[in-house]
Amino acid sequence: DHNRLVISLAGDPDAIMDHLIRSAEAAFSLIDMNVHSGAHPRIGALDVVPFTPLKDVSMEECVQIAREFGRRLYEKFKVPVYYYEEAATRPEMKNLENIRKGQYEGLKKAISDPDRHPDVGEAKLHPTAGATVVGARKFLVAFNVNLGTPRIEIAKEIARSIRFSGGGLAHVKAIGLALEEKGMVQVSVNIVDHEKNPLYRVLELVRMEASRWGVPVVETEIYGMVPASAIFQSAAHYLQVADLEPEQIIELKLLDMAGDQP
């Protein structure tokens, strides 16, 4: 239903950038945005590329890497680039949803508006690849909650009520999507700071809101990679283990001893 692929890479910045350029070339050769469709918002074949600091790299360095990648991407493929989050050059473009407004189809015309011009490249979409959003940000947790109903209005209402812009949880973004193949709907959530609003809190709020409609939570999904600390928080909460520490998890302890604590 999403018609979307998330790939996570970790490594040396120069090597990552080279691999991303090759990945972009593959995506641009295979995906034609004029015939692409899917439940998830998007503006291009290579929709969004966030750089996240993991170890021995600062956020400031990630901003520099993001902007360099954006320049290289346009120089090689002539795909216009928008910068977002910490790499944003304009306050209104900091939020990804502002850039994606209208999606690929709407941006075809809107890109000519000076307020919607890309940061790199001409104010026109690539004829088949669209545009790409590049940025630097903290680790984002993509967390989806699937509900036992086909009624999309329920998912949209729950998403509206739990996201920060709708008066819900800080550091939480959410939209409602239809999963036609499963006959269900989904509350698709991005937790932009899991330390301040962990997965379990988001799940329980969705569950509470869904119960008002008599709708059960069927399953959840974690999309892409997440920090171990995000899973640890929820495991400690649901197991109700008093004073559980990461060093009690053997794999985390071994990583810590090796100097690679996640």
GROMACS .gro file of C-alpha atoms in nm:
model
  262
    1ASP     CA    1   0.000   0.000   0.000
    2HIS     CA    2   0.280   0.243   0.084
    3ASN     CA    3   0.471   0.159  -0.237
    4ARG     CA    4   0.781   0.284  -0.061
    5LEU     CA    5   1.121   0.150   0.043
    6VAL     CA    6   1.329   0.265   0.340
    7ILE     CA    7   1.702   0.188   0.338
    8SER     CA    8   1.934   0.265   0.630
    9LEU     CA    9   2.310   0.300   0.582
   10ALA     CA   10   2.580   0.350   0.844
   11GLY     CA   11   2.945   0.423   0.785
   12ASP     CA   12   3.205   0.676   0.682
   13PRO     CA   13   3.042   0.993   0.543
   14ASP     CA   14   3.232   0.985   0.212
   15ALA     CA   15   3.150   0.619   0.153
   16ILE     CA   16   2.786   0.677   0.245
   17MET     CA   17   2.760   0.966   0.001
   18ASP     CA   18   2.906   0.760  -0.283
   19HIS     CA   19   2.664   0.474  -0.214
   20LEU     CA   20   2.372   0.717  -0.201
   21ILE     CA   21   2.462   0.861  -0.540
   22ARG     CA   22   2.462   0.511  -0.688
   23SER     CA   23   2.133   0.432  -0.513
   24ALA     CA   24   1.983   0.751  -0.650
   25GLU     CA   25   2.089   0.655  -1.001
   26ALA     CA   26   1.912   0.320  -0.963
   27ALA     CA   27   1.597   0.481  -0.824
   28PHE     CA   28   1.583   0.742  -1.098
   29SER     CA   29   1.625   0.478  -1.368
   30LEU     CA   30   1.347   0.257  -1.231
   31ILE     CA   31   1.083   0.494  -1.094
   32ASP     CA   32   0.867   0.728  -1.300
   33MET     CA   33   0.676   0.961  -1.070
   34ASN     CA   34   0.415   1.023  -1.340
   35VAL     CA   35   0.283   0.669  -1.290
   36HIS     CA   36   0.379   0.617  -0.926
   37SER     CA   37   0.110   0.592  -0.660
   38GLY     CA   38   0.104   0.496  -0.295
   39ALA     CA   39  -0.054   0.571   0.040
   40HIS     CA   40   0.249   0.755   0.176
   41PRO     CA   41   0.315   1.122   0.085
   42ARG     CA   42   0.608   1.176  -0.156
   43ILE     CA   43   0.752   1.426  -0.403
   44GLY     CA   44   1.015   1.221  -0.581
   45ALA     CA   45   1.164   0.886  -0.672
   46LEU     CA   46   1.433   0.949  -0.410
   47ASP     CA   47   1.192   1.114  -0.173
   48VAL     CA   48   1.391   1.201   0.138
   49VAL     CA   49   1.752   1.153   0.251
   50PRO     CA   50   1.818   1.238   0.617
   51PHE     CA   51   2.169   1.232   0.764
   52THR     CA   52   2.180   1.138   1.133
   53PRO     CA   53   2.480   1.163   1.365
   54LEU     CA   54   2.564   0.829   1.525
   55LYS     CA   55   2.924   0.824   1.648
   56ASP     CA   56   3.209   1.073   1.624
   57VAL     CA   57   3.000   1.296   1.395
   58SER     CA   58   2.824   1.613   1.506
   59MET     CA   59   2.492   1.751   1.388
   60GLU     CA   60   2.679   2.044   1.234
   61GLU     CA   61   2.887   1.801   1.029
   62CYS     CA   62   2.570   1.623   0.918
   63VAL     CA   63   2.433   1.956   0.796
   64GLN     CA   64   2.746   2.008   0.587
   65ILE     CA   65   2.725   1.652   0.452
   66ALA     CA   66   2.357   1.696   0.366
   67ARG     CA   67   2.418   2.016   0.174
   68GLU     CA   68   2.713   1.866  -0.012
   69PHE     CA   69   2.504   1.563  -0.107
   70GLY     CA   70   2.225   1.789  -0.228
   71ARG     CA   71   2.467   1.977  -0.453
   72ARG     CA   72   2.615   1.655  -0.591
   73LEU     CA   73   2.271   1.508  -0.654
   74TYR     CA   74   2.160   1.806  -0.859
   75GLU     CA   75   2.487   1.835  -1.049
   76LYS     CA   76   2.471   1.471  -1.159
   77PHE     CA   77   2.097   1.418  -1.214
   78LYS     CA   78   1.940   1.766  -1.234
   79VAL     CA   79   1.688   1.669  -0.966
   80PRO     CA   80   1.598   1.977  -0.758
   81VAL     CA   81   1.673   1.953  -0.386
   82TYR     CA   82   1.504   2.093  -0.076
   83TYR     CA   83   1.686   2.108   0.258
   84TYR     CA   84   1.492   2.031   0.577
   85GLU     CA   85   1.527   2.000   0.955
   86GLU     CA   86   1.871   2.116   1.074
   87ALA     CA   87   1.991   2.163   0.714
   88ALA     CA   88   1.699   2.391   0.625
   89THR     CA   89   1.789   2.731   0.483
   90ARG     CA   90   1.438   2.871   0.541
   91PRO     CA   91   1.231   2.836   0.859
   92GLU     CA   92   0.918   2.734   0.668
   93MET     CA   93   1.105   2.444   0.509
   94LYS     CA   94   1.230   2.296   0.835
   95ASN     CA   95   0.926   2.065   0.854
   96LEU     CA   96   0.910   1.792   0.593
   97GLU     CA   97   0.532   1.812   0.563
   98ASN     CA   98   0.558   2.173   0.444
   99ILE     CA   99   0.784   2.068   0.158
  100ARG     CA  100   0.563   1.772   0.069
  101LYS     CA  101   0.244   1.979   0.067
  102GLY     CA  102   0.044   1.878  -0.240
  103GLN     CA  103   0.283   1.589  -0.302
  104TYR     CA  104   0.446   1.531  -0.641
  105GLU     CA  105   0.134   1.615  -0.836
  106GLY     CA  106   0.074   1.944  -0.657
  107LEU     CA  107   0.438   2.047  -0.655
  108LYS     CA  108   0.450   2.037  -1.035
  109LYS     CA  109   0.274   2.374  -1.037
  110ALA     CA  110   0.355   2.499  -0.688
  111ILE     CA  111   0.731   2.484  -0.744
  112SER     CA  112   0.704   2.797  -0.959
  113ASP     CA  113   0.588   2.992  -0.651
  114PRO     CA  114   0.894   3.172  -0.504
  115ASP     CA  115   0.800   3.038  -0.160
  116ARG     CA  116   0.823   2.682  -0.294
  117HIS     CA  117   1.143   2.714  -0.495
  118PRO     CA  118   1.401   2.442  -0.424
  119ASP     CA  119   1.724   2.519  -0.241
  120VAL     CA  120   1.932   2.365  -0.518
  121GLY     CA  121   1.840   2.366  -0.885
  122GLU     CA  122   1.583   2.523  -1.111
  123ALA     CA  123   1.224   2.580  -1.007
  124LYS     CA  124   1.093   2.283  -1.201
  125LEU     CA  125   1.065   1.914  -1.123
  126HIS     CA  126   1.273   1.653  -1.298
  127PRO     CA  127   1.038   1.509  -1.565
  128THR     CA  128   1.033   1.160  -1.411
  129ALA     CA  129   1.224   1.175  -1.080
  130GLY     CA  130   1.048   1.476  -0.926
  131ALA     CA  131   1.243   1.636  -0.640
  132THR     CA  132   1.441   1.516  -0.340
  133VAL     CA  133   1.442   1.637   0.021
  134VAL     CA  134   1.777   1.620   0.202
  135GLY     CA  135   1.842   1.704   0.564
  136ALA     CA  136   2.012   1.646   0.896
  137ARG     CA  137   1.817   1.543   1.205
  138LYS     CA  138   1.809   1.331   1.518
  139PHE     CA  139   1.719   0.965   1.490
  140LEU     CA  140   1.352   0.941   1.396
  141VAL     CA  141   1.140   0.641   1.492
  142ALA     CA  142   0.885   0.548   1.225
  143PHE     CA  143   0.616   0.365   1.419
  144ASN     CA  144   0.293   0.246   1.259
  145VAL     CA  145  -0.020   0.129   1.439
  146ASN     CA  146  -0.265  -0.081   1.236
  147LEU     CA  147  -0.630  -0.074   1.339
  148GLY     CA  148  -0.899  -0.337   1.293
  149THR     CA  149  -1.128  -0.128   1.075
  150PRO     CA  150  -1.140  -0.018   0.710
  151ARG     CA  151  -1.272   0.327   0.806
  152ILE     CA  152  -1.003   0.576   0.707
  153GLU     CA  153  -1.178   0.862   0.885
  154ILE     CA  154  -1.105   0.692   1.218
  155ALA     CA  155  -0.732   0.668   1.147
  156LYS     CA  156  -0.723   1.030   1.033
  157GLU     CA  157  -0.907   1.151   1.341
  158ILE     CA  158  -0.679   0.956   1.575
  159ALA     CA  159  -0.372   1.084   1.391
  160ARG     CA  160  -0.497   1.439   1.423
  161SER     CA  161  -0.560   1.401   1.795
  162ILE     CA  162  -0.221   1.249   1.885
  163ARG     CA  163   0.012   1.468   1.679
  164PHE     CA  164   0.159   1.785   1.820
  165SER     CA  165   0.012   2.008   1.549
  166GLY     CA  166  -0.334   1.887   1.650
  167GLY     CA  167  -0.283   1.945   2.022
  168GLY     CA  168  -0.138   1.603   2.099
  169LEU     CA  169   0.206   1.481   2.200
  170ALA     CA  170   0.514   1.694   2.148
  171HIS     CA  171   0.774   1.554   1.907
  172VAL     CA  172   0.508   1.340   1.738
  173LYS     CA  173   0.380   1.361   1.380
  174ALA     CA  174   0.104   1.136   1.250
  175ILE     CA  175  -0.121   1.075   0.951
  176GLY     CA  176  -0.398   0.827   0.879
  177LEU     CA  177  -0.353   0.589   0.586
  178ALA     CA  178  -0.563   0.317   0.424
  179LEU     CA  179  -0.415  -0.034   0.396
  180GLU     CA  180  -0.642  -0.166   0.125
  181GLU     CA  181  -0.464  -0.499   0.083
  182LYS     CA  182  -0.509  -0.574   0.453
  183GLY     CA  183  -0.857  -0.426   0.482
  184MET     CA  184  -0.735  -0.208   0.766
  185VAL     CA  185  -0.624   0.147   0.830
  186GLN     CA  186  -0.303   0.274   0.981
  187VAL     CA  187  -0.198   0.555   1.208
  188SER     CA  188   0.147   0.625   1.066
  189VAL     CA  189   0.361   0.797   1.329
  190ASN     CA  190   0.698   0.969   1.324
  191ILE     CA  191   0.847   1.016   1.669
  192VAL     CA  192   1.113   1.280   1.625
  193ASP     CA  193   1.242   1.257   1.983
  194HIS     CA  194   1.175   0.915   2.137
  195GLU     CA  195   1.349   1.010   2.462
  196LYS     CA  196   1.081   1.270   2.534
  197ASN     CA  197   0.786   1.071   2.400
  198PRO     CA  198   0.861   0.698   2.385
  199LEU     CA  199   0.692   0.434   2.172
  200TYR     CA  200   0.480   0.292   2.453
  201ARG     CA  201   0.324   0.631   2.527
  202VAL     CA  202   0.233   0.682   2.163
  203LEU     CA  203   0.089   0.330   2.137
  204GLU     CA  204  -0.121   0.364   2.450
  205LEU     CA  205  -0.259   0.699   2.336
  206VAL     CA  206  -0.355   0.550   1.999
  207ARG     CA  207  -0.512   0.253   2.177
  208MET     CA  208  -0.712   0.483   2.405
  209GLU     CA  209  -0.836   0.696   2.116
  210ALA     CA  210  -0.924   0.387   1.911
  211SER     CA  211  -1.125   0.243   2.199
  212ARG     CA  212  -1.359   0.541   2.174
  213TRP     CA  213  -1.456   0.407   1.832
  214GLY     CA  214  -1.471   0.046   1.947
  215VAL     CA  215  -1.171  -0.031   1.726
  216PRO     CA  216  -0.884  -0.261   1.834
  217VAL     CA  217  -0.513  -0.224   1.768
  218VAL     CA  218  -0.429  -0.527   1.552
  219GLU     CA  219  -0.053  -0.487   1.518
  220THR     CA  220   0.227  -0.235   1.510
  221GLU     CA  221   0.522  -0.187   1.276
  222ILE     CA  222   0.863  -0.031   1.313
  223TYR     CA  223   0.972   0.102   0.977
  224GLY     CA  224   1.345   0.106   0.921
  225MET     CA  225   1.604   0.102   1.197
  226VAL     CA  226   1.566   0.239   1.550
  227PRO     CA  227   1.803   0.304   1.840
  228ALA     CA  228   1.825   0.028   2.100
  229SER     CA  229   1.723   0.283   2.362
  230ALA     CA  230   1.384   0.326   2.194
  231ILE     CA  231   1.307  -0.045   2.232
  232PHE     CA  232   1.460  -0.056   2.580
  233GLN     CA  233   1.225   0.216   2.704
  234SER     CA  234   0.913   0.027   2.601
  235ALA     CA  235   1.042  -0.312   2.716
  236ALA     CA  236   1.112  -0.170   3.061
  237HIS     CA  237   0.768  -0.008   3.071
  238TYR     CA  238   0.562  -0.312   2.971
  239LEU     CA  239   0.765  -0.560   3.175
  240GLN     CA  240   0.742  -0.325   3.475
  241VAL     CA  241   1.099  -0.403   3.571
  242ALA     CA  242   1.211  -0.178   3.854
  243ASP     CA  243   1.532   0.015   3.783
  244LEU     CA  244   1.619  -0.177   3.467
  245GLU     CA  245   1.948  -0.048   3.324
  246PRO     CA  246   2.085  -0.089   2.970
  247GLU     CA  247   2.397  -0.259   3.110
  248GLN     CA  248   2.175  -0.549   3.220
  249ILE     CA  249   2.117  -0.631   2.853
  250ILE     CA  250   2.416  -0.842   2.758
  251GLU     CA  251   2.445  -0.722   2.399
  252LEU     CA  252   2.432  -0.358   2.508
  253LYS     CA  253   2.687  -0.424   2.781
  254LEU     CA  254   2.925  -0.587   2.534
  255LEU     CA  255   2.888  -0.295   2.296
  256ASP     CA  256   2.956  -0.055   2.581
  257MET     CA  257   3.270  -0.248   2.676
  258ALA     CA  258   3.383  -0.229   2.314
  259GLY     CA  259   3.322   0.144   2.307
  260ASP     CA  260   3.027   0.117   2.070
  261GLN     CA  261   2.734   0.189   2.300
  262PRO     CA  262   2.432   0.273   2.079
   0.00000   0.00000   0.00000
